[in-house]
Structure formats: structure tokens, C-alpha cells
mmCIF file of C-alpha atoms in Angstrom:
data_model
loop_
_atom_site.group_PDB
_atom_site.id
_atom_site.type_symbol
_atom_site.label_atom_id
_atom_site.label_comp_id
_atom_site.label_asym_id
_atom_site.label_seq_id
_atom_site.Cartn_x
_atom_site.Cartn_y
_atom_site.Cartn_z
ATOM 1 C CA MET A 106 0.000 0.000 0.000
ATOM 2 C CA THR A 107 1.179 3.508 -0.813
ATOM 3 C CA SER A 108 -0.432 6.351 1.103
ATOM 4 C CA PRO A 109 -1.016 9.761 -0.477
ATOM 5 C CA ALA A 110 -0.157 11.253 2.935
ATOM 6 C CA LYS A 111 3.447 10.797 4.025
ATOM 7 C CA THR A 112 3.535 13.143 7.028
ATOM 8 C CA ILE A 113 0.608 13.007 9.438
ATOM 9 C CA LEU A 114 -0.200 14.915 12.620
ATOM 10 C CA ILE A 115 -2.674 13.437 15.099
ATOM 11 C CA ILE A 116 -4.075 15.979 17.562
ATOM 12 C CA GLY A 117 -5.140 14.103 20.688
ATOM 13 C CA GLY A 118 -3.508 11.115 22.364
ATOM 14 C CA GLY A 119 -6.634 9.263 23.513
ATOM 15 C CA PHE A 120 -7.763 5.815 22.415
ATOM 16 C CA SER A 121 -8.692 6.834 18.843
ATOM 17 C CA GLY A 122 -5.595 8.944 18.293
ATOM 18 C CA MET A 123 -3.241 6.272 19.583
ATOM 19 C CA ALA A 124 -4.942 3.609 17.467
ATOM 20 C CA ALA A 125 -4.506 5.794 14.391
ATOM 21 C CA ALA A 126 -0.818 6.273 15.138
ATOM 22 C CA ILE A 127 -0.278 2.527 15.556
ATOM 23 C CA GLN A 128 -2.019 1.626 12.297
ATOM 24 C CA LEU A 129 -0.485 4.389 10.201
ATOM 25 C CA ARG A 130 3.018 3.543 11.382
ATOM 26 C CA LYS A 131 2.488 0.011 10.034
ATOM 27 C CA GLN A 132 2.599 1.654 6.581
ATOM 28 C CA GLY A 133 5.906 3.333 7.380
ATOM 29 C CA LEU A 134 4.390 6.816 7.462
ATOM 30 C CA ASP A 135 5.850 9.745 9.396
ATOM 31 C CA VAL A 136 3.393 10.109 12.284
ATOM 32 C CA GLU A 137 3.395 12.671 15.079
ATOM 33 C CA VAL A 138 0.970 12.816 18.019
ATOM 34 C CA ALA A 139 0.338 16.092 19.867
ATOM 35 C CA GLU A 140 -1.212 15.509 23.304
ATOM 36 C CA ILE A 141 -2.086 18.498 25.471
ATOM 37 C CA ASP A 142 -1.708 16.642 28.795
ATOM 38 C CA PRO A 143 1.984 16.568 29.777
ATOM 39 C CA GLY A 144 1.339 13.420 31.797
ATOM 40 C CA TRP A 145 -0.576 11.627 28.988
ATOM 41 C CA ARG A 146 -3.057 10.544 31.658
ATOM 42 C CA SER A 147 -6.319 8.651 31.287
ATOM 43 C CA TYR A 148 -9.030 9.184 33.875
ATOM 44 C CA GLY A 149 -11.902 6.961 34.913
ATOM 45 C CA ALA A 150 -12.618 3.556 36.361
ATOM 46 C CA GLY A 151 -13.473 0.512 34.278
ATOM 47 C CA ILE A 152 -14.586 0.242 30.681
ATOM 48 C CA SER A 153 -16.742 -2.587 29.310
ATOM 49 C CA LEU A 154 -15.848 -3.916 25.876
ATOM 50 C CA GLY A 155 -17.684 -6.083 23.373
ATOM 51 C CA GLY A 156 -16.439 -8.602 20.876
ATOM 52 C CA ALA A 157 -16.040 -6.000 18.131
ATOM 53 C CA THR A 158 -13.621 -4.072 20.353
ATOM 54 C CA LEU A 159 -11.561 -7.185 21.041
ATOM 55 C CA ARG A 160 -11.475 -7.815 17.285
ATOM 56 C CA ALA A 161 -10.124 -4.274 16.834
ATOM 57 C CA PHE A 162 -7.502 -4.938 19.535
ATOM 58 C CA LYS A 163 -6.379 -7.974 17.535
ATOM 59 C CA THR A 164 -5.939 -5.787 14.454
ATOM 60 C CA LEU A 165 -3.916 -3.255 16.462
ATOM 61 C CA GLY A 166 -1.762 -6.003 17.950
ATOM 62 C CA ILE A 167 -2.673 -5.393 21.609
ATOM 63 C CA LEU A 168 -5.122 -8.249 22.238
ATOM 64 C CA GLU A 169 -2.631 -10.362 24.188
ATOM 65 C CA GLN A 170 -1.799 -7.450 26.479
ATOM 66 C CA PHE A 171 -5.493 -6.820 27.092
ATOM 67 C CA LEU A 172 -6.144 -10.469 27.938
ATOM 68 C CA ALA A 173 -3.175 -10.477 30.333
ATOM 69 C CA GLN A 174 -4.087 -7.257 32.153
ATOM 70 C CA GLY A 175 -7.865 -7.053 31.821
ATOM 71 C CA SER A 176 -10.650 -9.592 32.025
ATOM 72 C CA ALA A 177 -12.574 -11.431 29.307
ATOM 73 C CA ALA A 178 -15.654 -13.653 29.494
ATOM 74 C CA ASP A 179 -18.610 -14.875 27.475
ATOM 75 C CA GLY A 180 -22.165 -13.605 28.007
ATOM 76 C CA ALA A 181 -23.766 -11.026 30.289
ATOM 77 C CA ASP A 182 -26.466 -11.727 32.889
ATOM 78 C CA LEU A 183 -29.507 -9.488 33.382
ATOM 79 C CA PHE A 184 -31.594 -9.420 36.596
ATOM 80 C CA LEU A 185 -34.361 -7.481 38.316
ATOM 81 C CA PRO A 186 -33.442 -5.658 41.579
ATOM 82 C CA ASN A 187 -34.864 -8.553 43.630
ATOM 83 C CA GLY A 188 -32.548 -11.033 41.926
ATOM 84 C CA HIS A 189 -35.027 -12.540 39.436
ATOM 85 C CA LYS A 190 -33.073 -13.448 36.312
ATOM 86 C CA LEU A 191 -34.349 -11.926 33.083
ATOM 87 C CA ALA A 192 -31.879 -13.221 30.523
ATOM 88 C CA THR A 193 -28.306 -14.036 29.596
ATOM 89 C CA LEU A 194 -27.178 -11.883 26.701
ATOM 90 C CA PRO A 195 -24.956 -13.741 24.207
ATOM 91 C CA THR A 196 -21.610 -12.238 23.208
ATOM 92 C CA PRO A 197 -20.265 -13.777 19.965
ATOM 93 C CA ARG A 198 -16.556 -14.545 19.804
ATOM 94 C CA LEU A 199 -15.552 -12.044 17.126
ATOM 95 C CA ALA A 200 -11.810 -11.922 17.867
ATOM 96 C CA GLY A 201 -11.308 -15.649 17.344
ATOM 97 C CA ASP A 202 -12.658 -18.978 18.526
ATOM 98 C CA ASP A 203 -10.278 -18.934 21.493
ATOM 99 C CA VAL A 204 -11.090 -15.367 22.624
ATOM 100 C CA PRO A 205 -14.147 -14.681 24.837
ATOM 101 C CA GLY A 206 -16.845 -12.433 23.416
ATOM 102 C CA GLY A 207 -16.469 -9.489 25.794
ATOM 103 C CA GLY A 208 -14.640 -8.114 28.760
ATOM 104 C CA ALA A 209 -13.528 -5.074 30.697
ATOM 105 C CA ILE A 210 -10.377 -3.313 31.859
ATOM 106 C CA MET A 211 -9.387 -0.269 33.861
ATOM 107 C CA ARG A 212 -9.253 2.776 31.581
ATOM 108 C CA PRO A 213 -5.768 3.829 32.711
ATOM 109 C CA VAL A 214 -4.501 0.285 32.107
ATOM 110 C CA LEU A 215 -5.883 0.232 28.563
ATOM 111 C CA ALA A 216 -4.441 3.701 27.957
ATOM 112 C CA LYS A 217 -1.007 2.474 29.066
ATOM 113 C CA ILE A 218 -1.219 -0.535 26.734
ATOM 114 C CA LEU A 219 -2.062 1.734 23.813
ATOM 115 C CA ALA A 220 0.559 4.319 24.779
ATOM 116 C CA ASP A 221 3.288 1.673 24.923
ATOM 117 C CA ALA A 222 2.206 0.379 21.501
ATOM 118 C CA THR A 223 2.197 3.922 20.110
ATOM 119 C CA VAL A 224 5.743 4.592 21.274
ATOM 120 C CA ALA A 225 6.892 1.159 20.081
ATOM 121 C CA SER A 226 5.433 1.882 16.643
ATOM 122 C CA GLY A 227 7.912 4.704 16.158
ATOM 123 C CA ALA A 228 5.381 7.516 16.221
ATOM 124 C CA ARG A 229 6.731 10.740 17.724
ATOM 125 C CA VAL A 230 4.723 11.898 20.731
ATOM 126 C CA ARG A 231 4.789 15.539 21.862
ATOM 127 C CA LEU A 232 3.324 15.920 25.340
ATOM 128 C CA GLY A 233 2.032 19.140 26.876
ATOM 129 C CA CYS A 234 1.537 20.535 23.402
ATOM 130 C CA THR A 235 -1.384 21.275 21.098
ATOM 131 C CA PHE A 236 -2.150 23.429 18.086
ATOM 132 C CA THR A 237 -2.836 27.136 17.911
ATOM 133 C CA SER A 238 -3.572 27.440 14.185
ATOM 134 C CA LEU A 239 -4.363 25.321 11.124
ATOM 135 C CA ARG A 240 -3.661 26.856 7.712
ATOM 136 C CA GLN A 241 -4.445 24.732 4.674
ATOM 137 C CA ASP A 242 -3.535 24.951 1.024
ATOM 138 C CA ALA A 243 -3.806 22.463 -1.832
ATOM 139 C CA ASP A 244 -0.676 20.578 -0.798
ATOM 140 C CA GLY A 245 -0.758 20.438 2.977
ATOM 141 C CA VAL A 246 -1.534 21.917 6.380
ATOM 142 C CA GLU A 247 0.690 24.363 8.232
ATOM 143 C CA VAL A 248 0.204 23.921 11.984
ATOM 144 C CA GLY A 249 1.169 26.380 14.682
ATOM 145 C CA PHE A 250 1.814 24.896 18.134
ATOM 146 C CA THR A 251 1.615 26.159 21.695
ATOM 147 C CA ASP A 252 5.380 25.744 22.068
ATOM 148 C CA GLY A 253 5.922 28.335 19.336
ATOM 149 C CA GLN A 254 6.904 25.913 16.591
ATOM 150 C CA THR A 255 5.313 25.746 13.143
ATOM 151 C CA ARG A 256 5.336 22.526 11.142
ATOM 152 C CA ARG A 257 3.802 21.314 7.900
ATOM 153 C CA TYR A 258 1.961 18.022 7.280
ATOM 154 C CA ASP A 259 0.197 16.245 4.429
ATOM 155 C CA LEU A 260 -2.744 15.370 6.717
ATOM 156 C CA VAL A 261 -4.031 16.353 10.148
ATOM 157 C CA ILE A 262 -6.275 14.010 12.164
ATOM 158 C CA GLY A 263 -8.402 15.564 14.897
ATOM 159 C CA ALA A 264 -8.853 13.062 17.732
ATOM 160 C CA ASP A 265 -9.190 15.495 20.623
ATOM 161 C CA GLY A 266 -12.465 14.254 22.062
ATOM 162 C CA LEU A 267 -15.994 15.390 22.796
ATOM 163 C CA TYR A 268 -15.109 19.065 23.207
ATOM 164 C CA SER A 269 -12.722 19.062 20.248
ATOM 165 C CA LYS A 270 -10.876 22.283 19.434
ATOM 166 C CA VAL A 271 -10.087 20.905 15.993
ATOM 167 C CA ARG A 272 -13.815 20.481 15.306
ATOM 168 C CA GLU A 273 -14.514 24.014 16.508
ATOM 169 C CA THR A 274 -11.785 25.314 14.195
ATOM 170 C CA ILE A 275 -12.703 23.553 10.953
ATOM 171 C CA MET A 276 -16.445 23.017 11.545
ATOM 172 C CA PRO A 277 -17.729 25.953 13.594
ATOM 173 C CA GLU A 278 -21.260 25.111 12.434
ATOM 174 C CA ALA A 279 -21.168 21.608 13.953
ATOM 175 C CA PRO A 280 -23.611 20.783 16.785
ATOM 176 C CA ARG A 281 -22.541 20.871 20.411
ATOM 177 C CA PRO A 282 -22.607 17.854 22.741
ATOM 178 C CA ARG A 283 -26.088 17.254 24.217
ATOM 179 C CA TYR A 284 -26.892 16.088 27.747
ATOM 180 C CA THR A 285 -29.156 13.037 27.575
ATOM 181 C CA GLY A 286 -30.942 13.150 30.942
ATOM 182 C CA GLN A 287 -28.891 10.338 32.466
ATOM 183 C CA CYS A 288 -25.614 10.088 34.325
ATOM 184 C CA VAL A 289 -23.312 7.216 35.167
ATOM 185 C CA TRP A 290 -21.466 6.426 38.371
ATOM 186 C CA ARG A 291 -18.439 4.127 38.405
ATOM 187 C CA ALA A 292 -16.332 2.711 41.219
ATOM 188 C CA VAL A 293 -13.530 0.162 41.583
ATOM 189 C CA LEU A 294 -14.001 -2.614 44.131
ATOM 190 C CA PRO A 295 -12.385 -5.928 45.109
ATOM 191 C CA ARG A 296 -13.711 -8.765 42.960
ATOM 192 C CA PRO A 297 -15.539 -11.555 44.778
ATOM 193 C CA ALA A 298 -14.924 -15.042 43.388
ATOM 194 C CA GLU A 299 -18.510 -15.375 42.154
ATOM 195 C CA VAL A 300 -18.222 -12.391 39.805
ATOM 196 C CA GLU A 301 -17.061 -14.028 36.588
ATOM 197 C CA ARG A 302 -18.611 -11.818 33.892
ATOM 198 C CA ALA A 303 -20.740 -8.741 33.297
ATOM 199 C CA THR A 304 -23.882 -8.787 35.450
ATOM 200 C CA MET A 305 -26.610 -6.130 35.511
ATOM 201 C CA TRP A 306 -29.705 -5.349 37.585
ATOM 202 C CA VAL A 307 -32.419 -3.189 36.003
ATOM 203 C CA GLY A 308 -34.637 -1.012 38.196
ATOM 204 C CA PRO A 309 -37.260 1.584 37.269
ATOM 205 C CA ARG A 310 -34.943 4.633 37.441
ATOM 206 C CA VAL A 311 -31.572 3.086 38.116
ATOM 207 C CA LYS A 312 -29.584 0.370 36.344
ATOM 208 C CA THR A 313 -26.560 -1.082 38.076
ATOM 209 C CA GLY A 314 -24.016 -3.756 37.363
ATOM 210 C CA VAL A 315 -20.517 -5.102 37.852
ATOM 211 C CA ASN A 316 -17.853 -6.302 35.467
ATOM 212 C CA PRO A 317 -14.445 -7.842 36.262
ATOM 213 C CA VAL A 318 -11.516 -5.691 35.136
ATOM 214 C CA SER A 319 -8.682 -7.945 36.369
ATOM 215 C CA ARG A 320 -8.119 -11.084 38.414
ATOM 216 C CA ASP A 321 -8.780 -9.264 41.692
ATOM 217 C CA GLN A 322 -10.786 -6.150 40.795
ATOM 218 C CA MET A 323 -14.178 -5.340 39.323
ATOM 219 C CA TYR A 324 -15.884 -2.106 38.524
ATOM 220 C CA LEU A 325 -19.332 -1.073 39.617
ATOM 221 C CA PHE A 326 -21.458 1.011 37.266
ATOM 222 C CA VAL A 327 -24.758 2.722 38.019
ATOM 223 C CA THR A 328 -26.838 4.560 35.416
ATOM 224 C CA GLU A 329 -29.220 7.095 36.951
ATOM 225 C CA ASP A 330 -31.951 9.239 35.428
ATOM 226 C CA ARG A 331 -31.192 12.863 36.328
ATOM 227 C CA ALA A 332 -33.156 15.656 34.664
ATOM 228 C CA ASP A 333 -30.638 18.426 35.303
ATOM 229 C CA ASN A 334 -26.948 18.387 34.520
ATOM 230 C CA VAL A 335 -25.649 20.095 37.652
ATOM 231 C CA PRO A 336 -22.255 19.648 39.337
ATOM 232 C CA ILE A 337 -22.058 17.357 42.378
ATOM 233 C CA ASP A 338 -19.634 17.863 45.258
ATOM 234 C CA PRO A 339 -17.209 14.884 45.247
ATOM 235 C CA GLN A 340 -17.653 14.694 49.027
ATOM 236 C CA GLN A 341 -21.202 13.533 48.275
ATOM 237 C CA PHE A 342 -20.230 10.814 45.809
ATOM 238 C CA ALA A 343 -20.091 7.906 48.264
ATOM 239 C CA PRO A 344 -23.295 8.668 50.214
ATOM 240 C CA MET A 345 -25.250 9.385 47.028
ATOM 241 C CA LEU A 346 -24.045 6.182 45.379
ATOM 242 C CA ARG A 347 -24.922 4.158 48.483
ATOM 243 C CA GLU A 348 -28.419 5.608 48.377
ATOM 244 C CA LEU A 349 -28.830 4.625 44.718
ATOM 245 C CA LEU A 350 -27.870 1.031 45.552
ATOM 246 C CA ALA A 351 -30.224 0.741 48.527
ATOM 247 C CA PRO A 352 -33.229 -0.649 46.534
ATOM 248 C CA PHE A 353 -31.153 -3.521 45.103
ATOM 249 C CA ALA A 354 -31.633 -6.207 47.705
ATOM 250 C CA VAL A 355 -29.396 -8.878 46.197
ATOM 251 C CA PRO A 356 -26.392 -9.677 48.428
ATOM 252 C CA LEU A 357 -23.769 -8.676 45.850
ATOM 253 C CA MET A 358 -25.207 -5.174 45.445
ATOM 254 C CA GLN A 359 -25.404 -4.713 49.190
ATOM 255 C CA HIS A 360 -21.825 -5.926 49.436
ATOM 256 C CA CYS A 361 -20.848 -3.260 46.887
ATOM 257 C CA ARG A 362 -22.783 -0.666 48.843
ATOM 258 C CA ASP A 363 -20.891 -1.479 52.022
ATOM 259 C CA ALA A 364 -17.544 -1.490 50.205
ATOM 260 C CA LEU A 365 -17.789 2.099 48.906
ATOM 261 C CA ASP A 366 -14.948 3.818 50.728
ATOM 262 C CA ALA A 367 -12.043 6.143 49.960
ATOM 263 C CA ASN A 368 -10.341 3.418 47.904
ATOM 264 C CA ALA A 369 -13.292 2.962 45.529
ATOM 265 C CA GLN A 370 -12.166 5.653 43.041
ATOM 266 C CA ILE A 371 -15.751 6.826 42.495
ATOM 267 C CA VAL A 372 -16.311 8.704 39.230
ATOM 268 C CA TYR A 373 -19.472 10.601 38.273
ATOM 269 C CA ARG A 374 -20.169 11.614 34.672
ATOM 270 C CA PRO A 375 -23.222 13.176 33.019
ATOM 271 C CA LEU A 376 -23.991 11.321 29.786
ATOM 272 C CA GLU A 377 -23.636 13.401 26.634
ATOM 273 C CA GLN A 378 -23.869 12.485 22.999
ATOM 274 C CA LEU A 379 -22.901 14.010 19.679
ATOM 275 C CA LEU A 380 -23.420 13.043 16.051
ATOM 276 C CA VAL A 381 -21.927 15.300 13.402
ATOM 277 C CA ARG A 382 -23.303 14.900 9.899
ATOM 278 C CA GLN A 383 -20.828 14.080 7.162
ATOM 279 C CA PRO A 384 -18.437 14.911 5.669
ATOM 280 C CA TRP A 385 -16.074 14.532 8.612
ATOM 281 C CA HIS A 386 -13.231 16.265 6.808
ATOM 282 C CA ARG A 387 -12.457 19.703 5.516
ATOM 283 C CA GLY A 388 -9.662 19.593 2.979
ATOM 284 C CA ARG A 389 -6.725 17.819 4.593
ATOM 285 C CA VAL A 390 -8.084 17.804 8.155
ATOM 286 C CA VAL A 391 -10.248 14.846 9.216
ATOM 287 C CA LEU A 392 -12.048 14.095 12.498
ATOM 288 C CA ILE A 393 -12.380 10.688 14.164
ATOM 289 C CA GLY A 394 -13.801 9.211 17.371
ATOM 290 C CA ASP A 395 -15.684 11.293 19.917
ATOM 291 C CA THR A 396 -15.010 14.451 17.928
ATOM 292 C CA VAL A 397 -17.828 13.418 15.568
ATOM 293 C CA HIS A 398 -19.747 10.533 17.188
ATOM 294 C CA ALA A 399 -19.720 10.539 20.976
ATOM 295 C CA THR A 400 -22.129 7.982 22.398
ATOM 296 C CA THR A 401 -23.588 7.008 25.759
ATOM 297 C CA PRO A 402 -22.310 3.698 27.226
ATOM 298 C CA HIS A 403 -25.523 1.692 26.749
ATOM 299 C CA MET A 404 -23.988 -0.479 24.016
ATOM 300 C CA ALA A 405 -20.436 -0.477 25.483
ATOM 301 C CA SER A 406 -19.206 0.567 22.033
ATOM 302 C CA GLY A 407 -17.912 4.133 22.263
ATOM 303 C CA ALA A 408 -14.241 3.185 22.397
ATOM 304 C CA CYS A 409 -14.905 0.489 19.807
ATOM 305 C CA ILE A 410 -16.202 2.748 17.053
ATOM 306 C CA GLY A 411 -13.456 5.297 17.684
ATOM 307 C CA ILE A 412 -10.714 2.675 17.374
ATOM 308 C CA GLU A 413 -12.449 1.249 14.308
ATOM 309 C CA ASP A 414 -12.321 4.752 12.782
ATOM 310 C CA ALA A 415 -8.550 4.671 13.109
ATOM 311 C CA ILE A 416 -8.274 1.243 11.487
ATOM 312 C CA VAL A 417 -10.529 2.147 8.552
ATOM 313 C CA LEU A 418 -8.836 5.514 7.999
ATOM 314 C CA ALA A 419 -5.444 3.815 7.808
ATOM 315 C CA GLU A 420 -6.811 1.249 5.347
ATOM 316 C CA GLU A 421 -8.286 3.906 3.077
ATOM 317 C CA LEU A 422 -5.150 6.047 3.165
ATOM 318 C CA GLY A 423 -3.182 2.992 2.111
ATOM 319 C CA ALA A 424 -5.490 2.222 -0.809
ATOM 320 C CA ALA A 425 -6.545 5.584 -2.291
ATOM 321 C CA ALA A 426 -5.024 7.564 -5.123
ATOM 322 C CA ASN A 427 -5.339 10.864 -3.267
ATOM 323 C CA ILE A 428 -6.287 12.254 0.122
ATOM 324 C CA GLU A 429 -9.748 13.466 -0.870
ATOM 325 C CA GLN A 430 -10.641 10.021 -2.156
ATOM 326 C CA ALA A 431 -9.306 8.362 1.006
ATOM 327 C CA LEU A 432 -11.222 10.658 3.351
ATOM 328 C CA THR A 433 -14.445 10.345 1.361
ATOM 329 C CA ARG A 434 -14.234 6.555 1.369
ATOM 330 C CA PHE A 435 -13.431 6.596 5.082
ATOM 331 C CA GLY A 436 -16.580 8.589 5.818
ATOM 332 C CA ALA A 437 -18.733 6.376 3.636
ATOM 333 C CA ARG A 438 -17.568 3.227 5.439
ATOM 334 C CA ARG A 439 -18.014 4.672 8.912
ATOM 335 C CA TRP A 440 -21.269 6.663 8.791
ATOM 336 C CA GLU A 441 -23.951 4.002 9.142
ATOM 337 C CA ARG A 442 -22.148 2.014 11.833
ATOM 338 C CA CYS A 443 -21.376 5.056 13.977
ATOM 339 C CA ARG A 444 -24.837 6.584 13.468
ATOM 340 C CA MET A 445 -26.398 3.316 14.567
ATOM 341 C CA VAL A 446 -24.407 3.156 17.804
ATOM 342 C CA VAL A 447 -25.018 6.789 18.778
ATOM 343 C CA GLU A 448 -28.725 6.833 17.930
ATOM 344 C CA ASN A 449 -29.522 3.359 19.269
ATOM 345 C CA SER A 450 -27.649 4.013 22.510
ATOM 346 C CA GLY A 451 -29.535 7.284 22.868
ATOM 347 C CA ARG A 452 -32.841 5.545 22.258
ATOM 348 C CA LEU A 453 -32.077 2.984 24.972
ATOM 349 C CA GLY A 454 -31.581 5.849 27.399
ATOM 350 C CA GLU A 455 -34.888 7.430 26.359
ATOM 351 C CA ILE A 456 -36.726 4.156 26.950
ATOM 352 C CA GLU A 457 -35.133 3.803 30.378
ATOM 353 C CA ILE A 458 -36.043 7.362 31.378
ATOM 354 C CA SER A 459 -39.651 7.088 30.205
ATOM 355 C CA GLY A 460 -40.229 3.544 31.435
ATOM 356 C CA GLY A 461 -41.014 2.662 27.829
ATOM 357 C CA ASP A 462 -41.371 -0.514 25.858
ATOM 358 C CA LYS A 463 -39.053 -3.207 27.244
ATOM 359 C CA ALA A 464 -39.515 -5.250 24.069
ATOM 360 C CA GLU A 465 -38.205 -2.342 21.985
ATOM 361 C CA HIS A 466 -35.250 -2.008 24.381
ATOM 362 C CA ALA A 467 -34.417 -5.703 23.999
ATOM 363 C CA ARG A 468 -34.827 -5.569 20.212
ATOM 364 C CA ILE A 469 -32.501 -2.569 19.875
ATOM 365 C CA MET A 470 -29.815 -4.257 21.968
ATOM 366 C CA HIS A 471 -30.116 -7.490 19.985
ATOM 367 C CA ASP A 472 -30.088 -5.799 16.577
ATOM 368 C CA THR A 473 -27.193 -3.492 17.463
ATOM 369 C CA HIS A 474 -25.045 -6.346 18.791
ATOM 370 C CA LEU A 475 -25.796 -8.290 15.598
ATOM 371 C CA ALA A 476 -24.825 -5.333 13.404
ATOM 372 C CA LEU A 477 -21.599 -4.727 15.350
ATOM 373 C CA ALA A 478 -20.594 -8.334 14.707
ATOM 374 C CA ALA A 479 -20.385 -7.574 10.970
ATOM 375 C CA PRO A 480 -16.961 -6.774 9.511
ATOM 376 C CA ILE A 481 -15.970 -3.112 9.457
#
């Protein structure tokens, strides 16, 4: 494969940006990553991952590291708050017959795996640095940086997240992230022996669950309907989370409730979503990941579709005659899959908030999982 872009700047060193660097370096391209955080840190507790994500990890070459440092299992169990079992959701083995169909890992651990792979790929990483200007012409993009330097690239990839400055610069007309009326709480707790895979309990206003993230840890997640997106004092995190768990009488949930202490690393996040209509590029600047399709976690696929963006973009750059053709083909391959995840995840949240049709909820989950199993 011969790419029409030889020098590439990736703005943003999150999951999507790192995946892009790894894949583009496999083509021998000159790749630079500009990450504004000097510590290249990743915040948060656990992250649940489906089979499509593990398949993407295999493509990147990090599946073995994930399996060694995270947790993988088949299926997910669904219960009512009183412990009555509703169903076991199947998780097809998309990464290979010997690889379970889903799993979870601590976000900082996954970030470290990807960061190590990015550095090992030969990509140059500039920390504590981001852009100040983007000036395009027919042959490239001149980028001004916060450290005073100016450099020129054939292509710039914006992977700087939900509140992307690259998006604001090249697409000022794009929509803003929208609060969905739900929030999610996460905490890290010791893993009891009986917790072997993702398990969820569904109440009228609150959905909770656990998922192993390593041999000795699991993460607790609680989705809560909350009409207003207002800040919450971190000192209130533990008592508020305990109160949310009170109606779930099953022993494991009460065990989690009792275990919420200073070591639980409780994280609270309002759920926002964003879907930017195509095209996702302007000239020689293209957006990937949360910059154009940020989703709620209902389908556990936000990281997945961002990493898939990186894989597909690298494929199209390696196959196209010119950059415009590559970016157009990239958008065409990604639109329907990303739209489906964002809109279907949003609809699941709406059904949960309104107490709507449980059959529709189940159908959306089934159909979306089936669609995600298809090749990218």
C-alpha cells in the first residue's frame, strides 16, 4: 500500500488517536501525536468492551496485552433488583474462537497498553503541546503549536475528544454535545470469586451492574436518570451512590454498597452524545472518534467505534489515489455504523427514562449487537 499522505499529525492522544498512530506507522508513514496533557493521563474507572472491540484490539496487535491485564468472558447476565433473572445476553466470539466475546479493563490500564504500543510503533509523541492554528492549502496543512513551533503536514487528524478544538476550528457550524438526561457512576471494588462476567440489575430509574476488570478487581457502574446536569460535590459521591444502591436487595449489590470507601475511586459523569453529519473532513483535516460521534455507554461501544475509525482511515489512506478520495471513502464506510451506535444508545436511554417498551429495548440491543458483529 502507498499512502497519499506521508507526514501526518494526530491531535489528541486518547484511544482513537493512539490507534490511528499505531495503524499508520504500520505503513511506514511519518506520524506525530500532539497531546495536550503533559502526563498523557487517562481518567476513569473501568470500561466494558464487546467482541467487536476485542477484534479491533487484535488488528492493532494489543489483544494479548489486554487479555493479560484485563478480564474477558462470554455472556452477560440481566436481573431485576430482587434477583429474578431476566436473561443471559450472548456475546459472539468475534476476535477468534479462542477469545471470549467481551470483557472489561481499567481505563488507565488500557491507555497504558495503547501508549506503549504507540511509542513502540515509532510515532513521535509531543506531550504538553497542542495546536494554535491550522492553515491549509492544496498541498498540505501548516500547523502552529503552543510551544511556538510551526510545522507542515500532508494530513491532520483531529482526535481530541468530545469538546474538540479541531472540530470548533474547521467546523464551527457543527452541533454541540447534548446532555441526555442520564448520568453514570463508576467505582472500583475488590472482585468476589462469584463475579465471573458482566452482570446487571435493572430497576425503574436506576440500572446497576458489575464487570471484572482484572483477576482481583471489578468495577461497579450505576446509570441514573437525572433531569438536570448540575455539578455534584465529590464529598457527596459515596453517600449518594450508596443511596442509589439501597433498593437492590441482592447480596452482591449490598456488598458493593458497604464497600464504597475512599479506595473505591468513584467517578461521576453526566452522559452526553454528539453526532456530526458528514463529511467529517475539511480539505486535509479529518475528524475521528468522539469528535464526531460521541455515544452514551448503553452499548459499550464508544471506544470500539473510535478505534475502528482509526483502522478504517489507515486502510483507506493505504489504498486511495489521493487524500480526498481516502477521506471520502473513510466517511462512507463509517457513517452508518457510527450513526447506529449513537442513535440506538440514545434511544435505549430514552426508553429507560420514560419507562417505555421493554420489548423495543431488547430488540434494539439485539439488533445493534448483531450489526456490530459484521466486519468493518
